[in-house]
Coordinates of C-alpha atoms in Angstrom, one line a residue:
X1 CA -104.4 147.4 173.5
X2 CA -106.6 146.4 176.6
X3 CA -105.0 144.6 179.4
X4 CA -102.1 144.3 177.7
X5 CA -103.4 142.4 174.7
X6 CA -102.8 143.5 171.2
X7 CA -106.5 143.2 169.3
X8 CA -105.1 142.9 166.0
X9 CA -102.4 140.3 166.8
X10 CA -102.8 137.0 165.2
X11 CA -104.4 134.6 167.0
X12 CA -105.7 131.3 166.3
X13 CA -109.2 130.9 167.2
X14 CA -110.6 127.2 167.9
X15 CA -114.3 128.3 168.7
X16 CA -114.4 129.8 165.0
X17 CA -112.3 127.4 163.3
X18 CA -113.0 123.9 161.4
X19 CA -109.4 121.9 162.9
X20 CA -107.5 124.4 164.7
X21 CA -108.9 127.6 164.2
X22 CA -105.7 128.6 162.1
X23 CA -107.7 129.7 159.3
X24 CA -110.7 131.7 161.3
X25 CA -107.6 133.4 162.9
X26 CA -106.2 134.2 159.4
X27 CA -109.5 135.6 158.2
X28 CA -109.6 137.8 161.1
X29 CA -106.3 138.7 161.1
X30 CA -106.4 140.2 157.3
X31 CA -109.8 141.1 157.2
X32 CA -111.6 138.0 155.2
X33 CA -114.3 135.7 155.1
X34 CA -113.1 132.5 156.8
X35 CA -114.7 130.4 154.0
X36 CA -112.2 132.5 151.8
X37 CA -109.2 131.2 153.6
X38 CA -110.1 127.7 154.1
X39 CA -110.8 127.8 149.8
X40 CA -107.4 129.6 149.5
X41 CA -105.6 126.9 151.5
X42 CA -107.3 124.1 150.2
X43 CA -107.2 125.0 146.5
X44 CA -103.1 126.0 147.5
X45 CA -103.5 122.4 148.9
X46 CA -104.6 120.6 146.0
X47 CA -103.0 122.6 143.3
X48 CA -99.5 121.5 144.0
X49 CA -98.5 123.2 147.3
X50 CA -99.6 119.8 149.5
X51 CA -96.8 118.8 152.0
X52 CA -95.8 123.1 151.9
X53 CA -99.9 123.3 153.2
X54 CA -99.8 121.1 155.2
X55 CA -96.4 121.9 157.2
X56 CA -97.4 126.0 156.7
X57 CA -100.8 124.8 158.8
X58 CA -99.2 122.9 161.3
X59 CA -96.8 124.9 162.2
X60 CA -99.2 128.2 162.5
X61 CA -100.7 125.8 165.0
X62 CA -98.1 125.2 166.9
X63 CA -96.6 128.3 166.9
X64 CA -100.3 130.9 167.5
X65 CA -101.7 131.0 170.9
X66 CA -105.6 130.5 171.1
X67 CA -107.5 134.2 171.0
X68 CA -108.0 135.2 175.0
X69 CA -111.5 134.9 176.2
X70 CA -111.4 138.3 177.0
X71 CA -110.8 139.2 173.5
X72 CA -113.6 136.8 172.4
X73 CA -115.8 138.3 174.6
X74 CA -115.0 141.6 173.0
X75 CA -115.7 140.4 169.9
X76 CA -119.0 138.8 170.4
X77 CA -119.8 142.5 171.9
X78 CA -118.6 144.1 168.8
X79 CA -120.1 142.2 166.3
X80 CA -123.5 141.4 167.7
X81 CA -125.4 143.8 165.3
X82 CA -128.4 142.7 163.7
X83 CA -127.6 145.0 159.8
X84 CA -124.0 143.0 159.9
X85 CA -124.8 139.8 161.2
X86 CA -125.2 136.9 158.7
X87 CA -129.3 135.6 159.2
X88 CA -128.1 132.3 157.8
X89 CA -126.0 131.2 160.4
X90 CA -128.0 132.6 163.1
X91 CA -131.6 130.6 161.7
X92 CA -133.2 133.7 162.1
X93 CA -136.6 133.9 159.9
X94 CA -136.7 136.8 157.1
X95 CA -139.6 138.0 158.3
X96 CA -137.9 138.5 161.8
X97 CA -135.1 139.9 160.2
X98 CA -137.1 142.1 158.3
X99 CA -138.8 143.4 161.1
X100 CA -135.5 143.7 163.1
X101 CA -133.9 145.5 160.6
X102 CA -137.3 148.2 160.3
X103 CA -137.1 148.8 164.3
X104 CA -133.0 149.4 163.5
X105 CA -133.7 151.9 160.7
X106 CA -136.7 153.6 162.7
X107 CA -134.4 154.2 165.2
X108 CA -131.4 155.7 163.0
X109 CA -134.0 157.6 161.4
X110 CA -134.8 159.1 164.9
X111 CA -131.9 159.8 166.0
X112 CA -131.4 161.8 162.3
X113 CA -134.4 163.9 162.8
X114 CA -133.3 164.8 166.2
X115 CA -129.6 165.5 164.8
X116 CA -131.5 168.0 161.9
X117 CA -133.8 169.7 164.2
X118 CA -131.1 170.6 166.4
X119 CA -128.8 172.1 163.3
X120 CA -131.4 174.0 162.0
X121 CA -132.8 175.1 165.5
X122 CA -131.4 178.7 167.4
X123 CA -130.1 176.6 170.2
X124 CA -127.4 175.4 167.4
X125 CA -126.4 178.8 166.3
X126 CA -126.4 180.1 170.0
X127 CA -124.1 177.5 170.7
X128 CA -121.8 177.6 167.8
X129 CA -121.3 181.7 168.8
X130 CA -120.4 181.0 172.0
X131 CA -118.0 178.4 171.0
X132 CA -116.7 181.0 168.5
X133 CA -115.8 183.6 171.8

């Protein structure tokens, strides 16, 4: 909780959302796809659950306060990383995804080596005596 806002609350969130946002917020809030939700309440929708829908959806709207622009924020901080970021939506080219993705890797594959020399160095087993004492 950061400034006294819950992160996992359920929120609706209009900058994400189709009408209201009642549906991104849902996604978020249990972990989906949003285009999952919107097909889950529109096939609820049309296969015999109409007027329940609809008064289920406008009363989540009514009743959900937007997502703070602090959390947004967060978010946009959080999930601005090239592996788990959809290149579809962003119109980025495959070859500059590609080539994104490489630099990523090369530098995982860095920070790895560095991580392996340092087990299997003395500096690690001097260190993990000492921690021992």
């Amino acid at each position: 909780m950061a400034n006294g806002i819950n992160r996992n609350a359920l929120y609706r969130e209009p900058q994400n959302g189709k009408l209201a946002g009642v549906c991104a917020g849902l996604g978020r809030y249990f972990g989906m796809e949003v285009w999952w939700v919107r097909i889950i309440v529109v096939s609820a929708f049309l296969l015999g659950g109409g007027i329940l829908v609809l008064f289920a959806y406008v009363g989540l709207w009514l009743m959900l306060e937007k997502r703070p622009d602090d959390l947004v924020a967060a978010d946009q901080f959080d999930f601005d990383h090239t592996i788990k970021s959809k290149p579809w939506q962003t119109g980025q080219l495959p070859s500059e995804l590609l080539a994104d993705l490489n630099k990523e890797y090369a530098q995982i594959d860095g920070k790895l080596r560095n991580m392996e020399a340092y087990v299997t160095s003395d500096a690690y087993k001097v260190d993990k005596e000492f921690s021992r004492l």
